[in-house]
mmCIF file of C-alpha atoms in Angstrom:
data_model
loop_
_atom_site.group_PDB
_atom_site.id
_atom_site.type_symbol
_atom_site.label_atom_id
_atom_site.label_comp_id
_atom_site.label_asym_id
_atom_site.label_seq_id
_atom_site.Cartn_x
_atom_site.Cartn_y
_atom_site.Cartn_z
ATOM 1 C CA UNK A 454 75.085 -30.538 -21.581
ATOM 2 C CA UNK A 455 71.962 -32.186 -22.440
ATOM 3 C CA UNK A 456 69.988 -29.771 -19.946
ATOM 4 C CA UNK A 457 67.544 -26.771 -20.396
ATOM 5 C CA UNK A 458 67.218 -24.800 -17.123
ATOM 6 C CA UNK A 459 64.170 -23.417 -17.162
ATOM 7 C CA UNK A 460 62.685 -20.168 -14.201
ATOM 8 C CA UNK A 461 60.790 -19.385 -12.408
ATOM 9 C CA UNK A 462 58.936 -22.957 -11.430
ATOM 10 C CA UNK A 463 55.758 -20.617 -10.678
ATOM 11 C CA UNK A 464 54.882 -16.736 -11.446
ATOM 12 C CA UNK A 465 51.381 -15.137 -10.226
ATOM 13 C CA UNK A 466 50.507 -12.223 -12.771
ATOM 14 C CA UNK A 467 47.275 -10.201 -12.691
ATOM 15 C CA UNK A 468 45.334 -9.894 -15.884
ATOM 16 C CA UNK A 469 46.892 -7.993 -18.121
ATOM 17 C CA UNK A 470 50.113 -8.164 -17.014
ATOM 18 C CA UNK A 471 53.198 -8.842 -18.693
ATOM 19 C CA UNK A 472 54.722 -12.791 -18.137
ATOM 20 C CA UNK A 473 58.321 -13.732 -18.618
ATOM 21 C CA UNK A 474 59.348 -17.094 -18.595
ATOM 22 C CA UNK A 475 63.314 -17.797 -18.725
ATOM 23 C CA UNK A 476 65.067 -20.516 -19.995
ATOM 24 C CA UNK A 477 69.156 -21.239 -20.056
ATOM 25 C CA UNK A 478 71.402 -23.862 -22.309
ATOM 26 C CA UNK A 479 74.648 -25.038 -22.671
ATOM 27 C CA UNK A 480 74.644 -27.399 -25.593
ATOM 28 C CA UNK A 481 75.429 -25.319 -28.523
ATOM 29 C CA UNK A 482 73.737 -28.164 -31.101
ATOM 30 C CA UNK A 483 70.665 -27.411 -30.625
ATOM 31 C CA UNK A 484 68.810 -26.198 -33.272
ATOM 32 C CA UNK A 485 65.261 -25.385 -32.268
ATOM 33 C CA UNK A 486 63.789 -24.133 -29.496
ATOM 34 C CA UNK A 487 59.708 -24.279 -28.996
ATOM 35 C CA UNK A 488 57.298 -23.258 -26.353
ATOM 36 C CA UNK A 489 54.779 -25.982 -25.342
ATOM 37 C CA UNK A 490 51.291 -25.218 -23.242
ATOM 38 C CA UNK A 491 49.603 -27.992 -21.152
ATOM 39 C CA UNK A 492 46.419 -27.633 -19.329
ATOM 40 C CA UNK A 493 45.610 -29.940 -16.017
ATOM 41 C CA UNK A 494 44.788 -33.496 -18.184
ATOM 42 C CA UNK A 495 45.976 -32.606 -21.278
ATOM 43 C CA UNK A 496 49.269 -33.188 -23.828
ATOM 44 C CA UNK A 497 51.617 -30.267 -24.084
ATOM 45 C CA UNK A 498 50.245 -28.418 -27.179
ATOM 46 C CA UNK A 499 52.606 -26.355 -29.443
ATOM 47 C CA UNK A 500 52.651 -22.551 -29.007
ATOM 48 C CA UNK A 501 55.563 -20.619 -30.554
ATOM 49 C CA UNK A 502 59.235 -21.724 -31.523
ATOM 50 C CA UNK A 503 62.306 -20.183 -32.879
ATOM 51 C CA UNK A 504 65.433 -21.084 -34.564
ATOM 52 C CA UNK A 505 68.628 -19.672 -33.543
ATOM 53 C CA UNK A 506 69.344 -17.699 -36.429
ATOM 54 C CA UNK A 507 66.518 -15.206 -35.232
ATOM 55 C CA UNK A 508 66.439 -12.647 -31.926
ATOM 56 C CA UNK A 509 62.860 -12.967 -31.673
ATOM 57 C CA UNK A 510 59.723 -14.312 -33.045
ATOM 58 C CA UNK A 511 56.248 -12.956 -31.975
ATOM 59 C CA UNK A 512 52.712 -14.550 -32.627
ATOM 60 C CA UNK A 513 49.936 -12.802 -31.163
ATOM 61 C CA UNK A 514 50.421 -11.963 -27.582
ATOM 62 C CA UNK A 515 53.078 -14.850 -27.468
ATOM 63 C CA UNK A 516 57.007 -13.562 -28.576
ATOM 64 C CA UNK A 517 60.253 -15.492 -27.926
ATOM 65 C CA UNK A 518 63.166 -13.622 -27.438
ATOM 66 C CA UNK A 519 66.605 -15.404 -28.102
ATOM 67 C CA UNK A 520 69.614 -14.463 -27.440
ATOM 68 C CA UNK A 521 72.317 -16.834 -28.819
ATOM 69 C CA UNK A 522 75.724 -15.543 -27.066
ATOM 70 C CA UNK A 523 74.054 -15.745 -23.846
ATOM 71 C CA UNK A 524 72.507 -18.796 -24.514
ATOM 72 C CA UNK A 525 69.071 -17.949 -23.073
ATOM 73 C CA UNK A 526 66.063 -17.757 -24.559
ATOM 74 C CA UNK A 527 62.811 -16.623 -23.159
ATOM 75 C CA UNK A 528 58.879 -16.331 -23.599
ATOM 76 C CA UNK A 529 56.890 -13.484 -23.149
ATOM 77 C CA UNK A 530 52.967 -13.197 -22.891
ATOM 78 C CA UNK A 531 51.650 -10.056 -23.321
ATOM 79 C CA UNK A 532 48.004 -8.776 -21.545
ATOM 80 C CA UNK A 533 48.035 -11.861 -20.170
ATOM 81 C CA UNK A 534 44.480 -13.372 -19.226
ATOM 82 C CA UNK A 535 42.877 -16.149 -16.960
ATOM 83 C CA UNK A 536 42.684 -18.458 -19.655
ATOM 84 C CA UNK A 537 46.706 -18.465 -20.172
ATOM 85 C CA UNK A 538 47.058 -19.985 -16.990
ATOM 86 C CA UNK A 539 48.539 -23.117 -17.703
ATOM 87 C CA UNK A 540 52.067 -24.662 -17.172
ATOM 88 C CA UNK A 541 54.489 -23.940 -19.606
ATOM 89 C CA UNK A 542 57.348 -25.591 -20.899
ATOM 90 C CA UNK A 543 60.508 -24.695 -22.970
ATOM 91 C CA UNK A 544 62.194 -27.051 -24.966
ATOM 92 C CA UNK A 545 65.424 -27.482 -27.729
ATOM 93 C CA UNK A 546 66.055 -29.832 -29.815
ATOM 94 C CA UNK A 547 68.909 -31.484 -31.857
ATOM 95 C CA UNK A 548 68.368 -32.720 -35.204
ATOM 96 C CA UNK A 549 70.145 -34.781 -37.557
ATOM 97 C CA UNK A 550 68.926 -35.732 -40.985
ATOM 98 C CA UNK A 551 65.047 -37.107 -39.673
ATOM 99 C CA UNK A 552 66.254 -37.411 -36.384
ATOM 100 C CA UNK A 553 64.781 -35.223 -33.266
ATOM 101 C CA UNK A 554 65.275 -35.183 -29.617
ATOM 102 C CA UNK A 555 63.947 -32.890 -27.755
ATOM 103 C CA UNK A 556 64.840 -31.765 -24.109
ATOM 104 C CA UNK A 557 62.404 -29.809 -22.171
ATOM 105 C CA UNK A 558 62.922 -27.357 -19.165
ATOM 106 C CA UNK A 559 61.294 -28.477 -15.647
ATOM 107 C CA UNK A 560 58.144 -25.835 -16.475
ATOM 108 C CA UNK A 561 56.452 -22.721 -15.141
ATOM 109 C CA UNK A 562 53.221 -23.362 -13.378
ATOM 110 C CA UNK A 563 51.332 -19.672 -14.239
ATOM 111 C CA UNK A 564 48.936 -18.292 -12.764
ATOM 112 C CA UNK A 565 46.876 -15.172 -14.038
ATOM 113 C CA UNK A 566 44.640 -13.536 -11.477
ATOM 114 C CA UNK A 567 41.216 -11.768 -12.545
ATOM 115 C CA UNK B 849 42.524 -31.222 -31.180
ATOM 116 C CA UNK B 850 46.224 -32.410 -32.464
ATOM 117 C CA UNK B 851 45.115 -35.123 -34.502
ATOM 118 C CA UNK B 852 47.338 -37.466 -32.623
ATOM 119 C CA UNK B 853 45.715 -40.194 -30.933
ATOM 120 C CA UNK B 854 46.331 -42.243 -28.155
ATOM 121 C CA UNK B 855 44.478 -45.339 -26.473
ATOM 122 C CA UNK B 856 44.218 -46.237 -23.620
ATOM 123 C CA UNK B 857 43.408 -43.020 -21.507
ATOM 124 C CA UNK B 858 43.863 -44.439 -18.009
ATOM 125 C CA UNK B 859 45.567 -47.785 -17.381
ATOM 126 C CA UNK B 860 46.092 -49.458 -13.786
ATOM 127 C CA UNK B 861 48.097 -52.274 -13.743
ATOM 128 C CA UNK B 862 50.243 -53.833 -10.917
ATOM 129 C CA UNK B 863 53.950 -54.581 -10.293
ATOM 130 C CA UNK B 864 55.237 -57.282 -12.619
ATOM 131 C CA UNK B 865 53.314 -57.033 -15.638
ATOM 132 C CA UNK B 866 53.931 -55.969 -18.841
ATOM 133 C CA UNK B 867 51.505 -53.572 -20.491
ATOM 134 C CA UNK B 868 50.846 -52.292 -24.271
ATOM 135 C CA UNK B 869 50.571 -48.383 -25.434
ATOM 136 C CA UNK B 870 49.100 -47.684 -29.312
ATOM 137 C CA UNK B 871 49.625 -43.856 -30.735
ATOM 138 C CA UNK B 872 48.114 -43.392 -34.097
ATOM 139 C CA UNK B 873 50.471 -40.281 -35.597
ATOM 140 C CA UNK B 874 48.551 -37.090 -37.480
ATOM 141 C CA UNK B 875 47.871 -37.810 -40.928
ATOM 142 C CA UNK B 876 50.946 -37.774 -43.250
ATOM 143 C CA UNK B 877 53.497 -37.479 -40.129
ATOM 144 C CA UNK B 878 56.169 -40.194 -40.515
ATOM 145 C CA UNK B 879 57.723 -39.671 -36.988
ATOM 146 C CA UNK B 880 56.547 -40.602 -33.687
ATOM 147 C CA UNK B 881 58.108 -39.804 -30.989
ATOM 148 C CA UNK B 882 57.254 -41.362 -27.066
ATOM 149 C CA UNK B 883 58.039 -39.060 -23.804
ATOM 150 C CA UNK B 884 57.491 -39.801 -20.026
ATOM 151 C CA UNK B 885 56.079 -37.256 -17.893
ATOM 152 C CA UNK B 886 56.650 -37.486 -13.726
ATOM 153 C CA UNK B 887 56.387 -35.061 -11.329
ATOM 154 C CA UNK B 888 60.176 -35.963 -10.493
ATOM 155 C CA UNK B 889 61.551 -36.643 -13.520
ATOM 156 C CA UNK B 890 59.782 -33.935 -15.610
ATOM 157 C CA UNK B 891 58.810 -34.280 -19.460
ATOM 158 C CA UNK B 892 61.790 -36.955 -20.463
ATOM 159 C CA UNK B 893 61.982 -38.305 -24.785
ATOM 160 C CA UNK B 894 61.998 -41.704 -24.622
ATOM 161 C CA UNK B 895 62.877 -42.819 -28.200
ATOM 162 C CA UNK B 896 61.833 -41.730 -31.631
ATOM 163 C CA UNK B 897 60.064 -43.665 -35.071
ATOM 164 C CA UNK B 898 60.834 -42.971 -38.242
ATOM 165 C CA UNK B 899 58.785 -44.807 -41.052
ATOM 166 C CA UNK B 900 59.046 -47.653 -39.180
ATOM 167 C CA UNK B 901 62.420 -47.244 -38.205
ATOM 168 C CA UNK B 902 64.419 -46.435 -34.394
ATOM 169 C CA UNK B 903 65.716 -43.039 -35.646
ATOM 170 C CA UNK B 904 67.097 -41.418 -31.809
ATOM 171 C CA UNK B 905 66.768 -42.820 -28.255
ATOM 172 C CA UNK B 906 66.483 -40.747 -25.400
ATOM 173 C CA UNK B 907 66.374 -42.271 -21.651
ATOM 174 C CA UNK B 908 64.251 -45.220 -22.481
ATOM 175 C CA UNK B 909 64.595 -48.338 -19.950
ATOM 176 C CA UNK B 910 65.762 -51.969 -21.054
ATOM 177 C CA UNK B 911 62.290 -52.914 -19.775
ATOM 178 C CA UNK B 912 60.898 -50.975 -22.549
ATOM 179 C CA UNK B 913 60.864 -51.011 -26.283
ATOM 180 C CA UNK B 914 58.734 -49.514 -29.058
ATOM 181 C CA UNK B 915 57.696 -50.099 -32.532
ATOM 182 C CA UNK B 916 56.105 -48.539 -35.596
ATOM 183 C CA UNK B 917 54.033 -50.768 -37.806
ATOM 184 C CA UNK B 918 53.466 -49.992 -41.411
ATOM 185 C CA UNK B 919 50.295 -48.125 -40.964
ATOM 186 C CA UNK B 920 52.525 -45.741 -38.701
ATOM 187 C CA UNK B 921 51.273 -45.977 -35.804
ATOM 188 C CA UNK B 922 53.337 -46.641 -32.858
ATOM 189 C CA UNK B 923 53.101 -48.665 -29.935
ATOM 190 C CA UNK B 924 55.352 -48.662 -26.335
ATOM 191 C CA UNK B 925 55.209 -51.673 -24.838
ATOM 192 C CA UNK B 926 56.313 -51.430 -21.023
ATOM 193 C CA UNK B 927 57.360 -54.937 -19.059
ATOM 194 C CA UNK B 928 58.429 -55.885 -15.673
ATOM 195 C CA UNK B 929 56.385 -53.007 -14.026
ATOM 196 C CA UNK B 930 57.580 -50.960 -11.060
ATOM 197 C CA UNK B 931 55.963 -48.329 -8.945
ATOM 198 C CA UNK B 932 58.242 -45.943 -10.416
ATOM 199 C CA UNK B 933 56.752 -46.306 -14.258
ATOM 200 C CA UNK B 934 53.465 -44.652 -12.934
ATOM 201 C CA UNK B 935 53.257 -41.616 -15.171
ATOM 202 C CA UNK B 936 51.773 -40.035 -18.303
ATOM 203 C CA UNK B 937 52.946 -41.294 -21.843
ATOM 204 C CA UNK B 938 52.745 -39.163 -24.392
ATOM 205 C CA UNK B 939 53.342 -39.672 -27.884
ATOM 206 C CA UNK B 940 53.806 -36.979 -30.491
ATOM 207 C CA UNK B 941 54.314 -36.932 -34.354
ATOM 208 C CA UNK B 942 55.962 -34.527 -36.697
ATOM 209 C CA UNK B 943 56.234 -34.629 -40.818
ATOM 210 C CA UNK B 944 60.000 -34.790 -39.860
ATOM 211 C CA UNK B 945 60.902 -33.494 -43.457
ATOM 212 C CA UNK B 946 63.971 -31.148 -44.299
ATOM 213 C CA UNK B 947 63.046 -27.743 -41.940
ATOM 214 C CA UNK B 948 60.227 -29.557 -39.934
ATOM 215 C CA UNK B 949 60.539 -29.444 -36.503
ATOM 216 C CA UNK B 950 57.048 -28.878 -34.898
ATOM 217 C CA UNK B 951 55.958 -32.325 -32.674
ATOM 218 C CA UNK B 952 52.323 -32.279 -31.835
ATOM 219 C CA UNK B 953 51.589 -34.239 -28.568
ATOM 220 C CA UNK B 954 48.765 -36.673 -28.425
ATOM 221 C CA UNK B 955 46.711 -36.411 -24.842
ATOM 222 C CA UNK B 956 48.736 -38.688 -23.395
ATOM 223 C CA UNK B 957 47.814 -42.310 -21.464
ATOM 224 C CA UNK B 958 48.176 -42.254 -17.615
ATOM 225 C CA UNK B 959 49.760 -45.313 -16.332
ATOM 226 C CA UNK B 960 49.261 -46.122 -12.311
ATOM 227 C CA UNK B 961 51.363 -49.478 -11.262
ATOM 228 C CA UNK B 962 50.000 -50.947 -8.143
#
């Protein structure tokens, strides 16, 4: 229950392109579901989140759609570019009072061709 | 830059020993949080600080335990080393108030066990 499935582990898109990154739930508590971007060397750095009362959330080129009866939500770059190449990784969280765990999907290695 | 810090970079180490890890936390966050990232095992929460107190515990080994000092920062101290705790620690800190979610990751200290 704890688990966020999280496809595909890879995706090749050419510049410009649209990417869509998928992720799946079953734990109805959480409460909070972010987007994290690492580079090769670096920590996972914070890119867009979403809270289940809202369908999507957009920033930029970055937008989260959610979709709470399904339990799925999902990230979409738009014009993507060679510098978005990067792994990414979904995540939810539960939270009670100060507490917060999060659990993060297995990650998307992408790929954005010139 | 996410303002949370984390010495050393790069520790090697062998089997056996015991070995320390310090995060210093963004300026006014209250939480740290400690995660474990392997190429099996993904991007795993170990165990979260809360003003200096355990606040949630992920899947964090007997062999290791963590503190937060008064100052706030945070350190996870790993003993009884086996080849299979070679892996990037992260630590990441959030203002953990009422409606804060966001955790910003530190770059992380890669551990090799020889």
């Amino acid at each position: 229950q704890q688990q966020v499935k999280q496809s595909p582990q890879s995706l090749i898109v050419q510049k410009g392109g649209i990417s869509i990154i998928n992720c799946a739930y079953e734990n109805t508590a959480f409460d909070y579901f972010p987007w994290y971007q690492q580079f090769p060397g670096k920590g996972p750095a914070l890119l867009i989140a979403i809270r289940p009362d809202v369908s999507e959330k957009k920033e930029g080129r970055f937008t989260i759609s959610f979709n709470k009866s399904a339990k799925q939500f999902s990230l979409h770059i738009m014009d993507s570019q060679p510098g978005d190449s990067a792994t990414y990784f979904c995540a939810a969280a539960i939270s009670s009072g100060s507490a917060r765990q999060l659990t993060f999907g297995s990650g998307t290695q992408l790929t954005v061709l010139p | 830059d996410s303002g949370v810090t984390q010495t050393p970079k790069h520790l090697i180490t062998a089997t056996g020993q015991r070995v320390t890890l310090r995060c210093s936390p963004r300026s006014g966050d209250l939480s740290v949080y400690w995660y474990q990232q392997s190429l099996d095992q993904g991007l795993q929460f170990l165990i979260q600080y809360y003003n200096g107190e355990e606040r949630a515990k992920g899947n964090i080994l007997e062999r290791f335990s963590a503190q937060q000092f008064p100052d706030l920062h945070s350190e996870l101290n790993l003993s009884s080393l086996e080849l299979g705790d070679s892996a990037l620690y992260f630590c990441a800190s959030s203002v953990s108030g009422a409606g804060s979610y966001e955790q910003y990751f530190g770059p992380g200290t890669r551990l090799t066990v020889t």
